[in-house]
Amino acid sequence: MIDQQVSLRGAGAGLPVRPRTGRFLVLAAVFICAACGLVYELELVALASYLIGDSVTQASVVLSVMVFAMGIGSLLAKRLRCRAAVGFGLIEAALALIGGTSALVLYASFAWLGESRYALVGFSLAIGVLIGAEIPLLMTLIQRVDRQDPGGAVADLFAADYVGALVGGLAFPFLLLPVLGQLTGALFTGAVNAAAGGALVLWLFRRDLSSRSRWLLVLANLSVILLLAVATVLVDDFERAARRAVYGDEVRVAVQTGVQEVVLTGSGRDSLDLYLDGRLRVSARDEYRYHEALVHPAMNGRHERVLILGGGDGLAAREVLRYRDVRELTVVELDPAVTRLARTDPALRDLNGHAYRDPRLTAVGGDAFTWLRAGDDRYDVVISDLPDPGITASAKLYSAEFYGLVAESLAPGGRLVVHAGPLSVRPGTFWTVEASVRAGGLMPRPYRVTGRLSGFAASPDRVNGDGRDPRDWGFVLASAGGPPRLGLAAGAPGLRSLGEREVRTAGRSAESARVAGQQPSTLVHPRYWEGE
C-alpha cells in the first residue's frame, strides 16, 4: 500500500507545496496540537481541583500520570511510523474526542456517580498516551517533507511544541475560562485539535494516503467535530442538569465570575446555601454558630475600627455591626460578585441583616494579602473570614508572612481572629494555622465551636477523602501583647448559641504538646468564653 511506502519516498516528493512551505505547515500543526494538549492537561487539573479539592494533589496526579503515559505513547508510536500520515490523523481525532469531552465526562461522573477520581486517572492516562505518540510521527512527517539532519528536525519540532504549550497555557486562564468556561472551552479546544490534525494530513499528505485511508480520516474527523459541536449546543442543559444533581432542585443563582463559581440555593432565608467553587460557604441552618463564634470573642476590648478580610456575604459584618460603638467597618473581598449578591439577593440580604446598607461599612474589592501590604491603617479588630485553610489556593492567606502583615495593621491592644478549619477532621491544618499565627509575631489562643450541621462541600467524598463531615469549627484568637482572654465584651448583644452548654476540651496529644513545648489548649463553646 502507498501508506507503507511513506518513509521510502524522497523528501518533498509528491507534496502539493514546496518543501520549505510544507515544513512550515507541519510545524504550525505541531504548535496548535501542543497548545491543545496543554489545555487538556490544565482543564483536568482545574476541574479536578474544583470537584475533588486539594489542587496540589490533583495537579501531581494528572501531570505524573500524563508524563508516564506519554512515554508509553512514544513507544507505541514506533509501530505506526510506516503509516505516519494516517496514524497521526487518527491519533489527533482520538485526542480531540477524548480531550474535548474529558471535562463533560469528569463533571458527569461526579454529579451522578459521586466519584471522579477514576475518571481523572483514566483521562490523564489516555490523553498522555495520545500526546506521547505525536512527536515520533511528526518527526517522520517532517523528514518526509524536508529531509534534514535529525538533530535539526528535533530542535524545530520541540521549539514549535514548547511555544505552542506556552500559548495554550496562557490561553486557558486568560481566554478560554473567562470567555467560554471550562466545559465549552474543552469542547472548542477539541474541535480546533481535530481540524488542525485532519487538515494537515488530508491536504499536505493526501497523496500518501490510500483512498480507504483518506475516507477513514474524513469520516473520523467530521464525526468528532460534529459530536463536539452537538455537545457545545447542549452544554448549558447539561450544566443545569448536573447542578441539580449536585446541589438539588432549588438552584437560584449559578454564575462563573472572574474568580470562582458562585451558586446560591434555597427558596428562602431559612433554607439558603451559598457555594463557592462547589464548597459550602454559608448554610442558613447553622451559620449563626460560626459567625457568632468568629466575631464576638475578638470584640472583647476596644473595637471602634474593625477590618474583615473576606466575608463578602455580609454575615460577619452583621455581627460586628450589632455593636453600636463600632465607628468604622471595612470589608475586603476578592470577588465583587459575592458582595453584589449580598447586596441584591433578597434571601441573602435578609440573612445578613442588610449589613451593606449601614453607613459604617465600607466594601473594598481586592486581594487581602495585597491590600494589607499596601495599606497603613490600624485596626482594633481584624477578622479573617477567608476560605477554608485546606484549600490550596488560599494558602498564602494562612502564612506567617500574612499574619506578620496583620500584626502590623493592629492598633495597640488589637486582636486578630482566624477561621482555622475543623479540628475534628483536620487537626494538622488547624495546628499549622495556630503555629503560623505565632510565627507571624502574635500570641494565639485557639478555640472551637461544636454543633456544626453542615459540611463544606456539595458531596461528602470531597470533604476529607474518606467521607467524614466536620462537626465543628476551629478558630485562633491572637494579639501582640499576649494570649487574649476568651470572653464577651461588656454590653455584647445576645447570641443565639448562648443557650447551648457544650464544652469541648481538646488539643495536641501529650507527646506532640511536649515536643512543641506547649500545653494542650482548651477549646470552648461560645457559652464558656473563659477558656483556659
Short mmCIF file of C-alpha atoms in Angstrom, two decimals, residues 290 294 384-391 397-398 403 417-437 444-448 452 456 472-477 523:
data_model
loop_
_atom_site.label_atom_id
_atom_site.label_comp_id
_atom_site.label_asym_id
_atom_site.label_seq_id
_atom_site.Cartn_x
_atom_site.Cartn_y
_atom_site.Cartn_z
CA TYR A 290 -19.95 30.05 63.02
CA LEU A 294 -15.84 34.04 64.85
CA SER A 384 -10.07 36.72 58.92
CA ASP A 385 -13.21 35.19 57.38
CA LEU A 386 -11.39 33.55 54.48
CA PRO A 387 -11.83 30.27 52.55
CA ASP A 388 -11.08 27.05 54.36
CA PRO A 389 -7.33 26.67 55.04
CA GLY A 390 -7.45 23.20 53.49
CA ILE A 391 -7.94 24.82 50.07
CA LEU A 397 -3.69 33.84 53.42
CA TYR A 398 -2.72 31.44 56.22
CA TYR A 403 -0.05 37.20 59.82
CA VAL A 417 -9.33 36.10 64.89
CA VAL A 418 -8.80 33.46 62.22
CA HIS A 419 -11.02 30.70 60.93
CA ALA A 420 -8.60 27.76 61.14
CA GLY A 421 -10.73 24.90 59.80
CA PRO A 422 -12.38 21.98 61.60
CA LEU A 423 -10.27 20.49 64.38
CA SER A 424 -12.24 17.24 64.37
CA VAL A 425 -11.18 16.12 60.90
CA ARG A 426 -8.20 18.33 60.07
CA PRO A 427 -6.18 18.72 63.26
CA GLY A 428 -2.92 19.07 61.34
CA THR A 429 -4.27 22.01 59.36
CA PHE A 430 -5.70 23.61 62.50
CA TRP A 431 -2.44 23.47 64.43
CA THR A 432 -0.47 24.63 61.40
CA VAL A 433 -2.60 27.78 61.32
CA GLU A 434 -2.00 28.27 65.05
CA ALA A 435 1.75 27.90 64.55
CA SER A 436 1.71 30.31 61.60
CA VAL A 437 -0.10 32.94 63.68
CA PRO A 444 -2.56 32.79 69.83
CA ARG A 445 -5.37 31.26 71.86
CA PRO A 446 -7.19 28.53 69.90
CA TYR A 447 -10.81 27.52 70.45
CA ARG A 448 -13.58 25.69 68.66
CA ARG A 452 -21.89 22.05 63.20
CA PHE A 456 -18.13 22.21 53.39
CA ASP A 472 -17.03 21.72 64.50
CA TRP A 473 -15.33 24.97 63.53
CA GLY A 474 -11.87 25.86 64.74
CA PHE A 475 -10.63 29.39 65.41
CA VAL A 476 -7.49 31.13 66.60
CA LEU A 477 -7.75 34.37 68.57
CA LEU A 523 -11.14 24.79 73.19
#
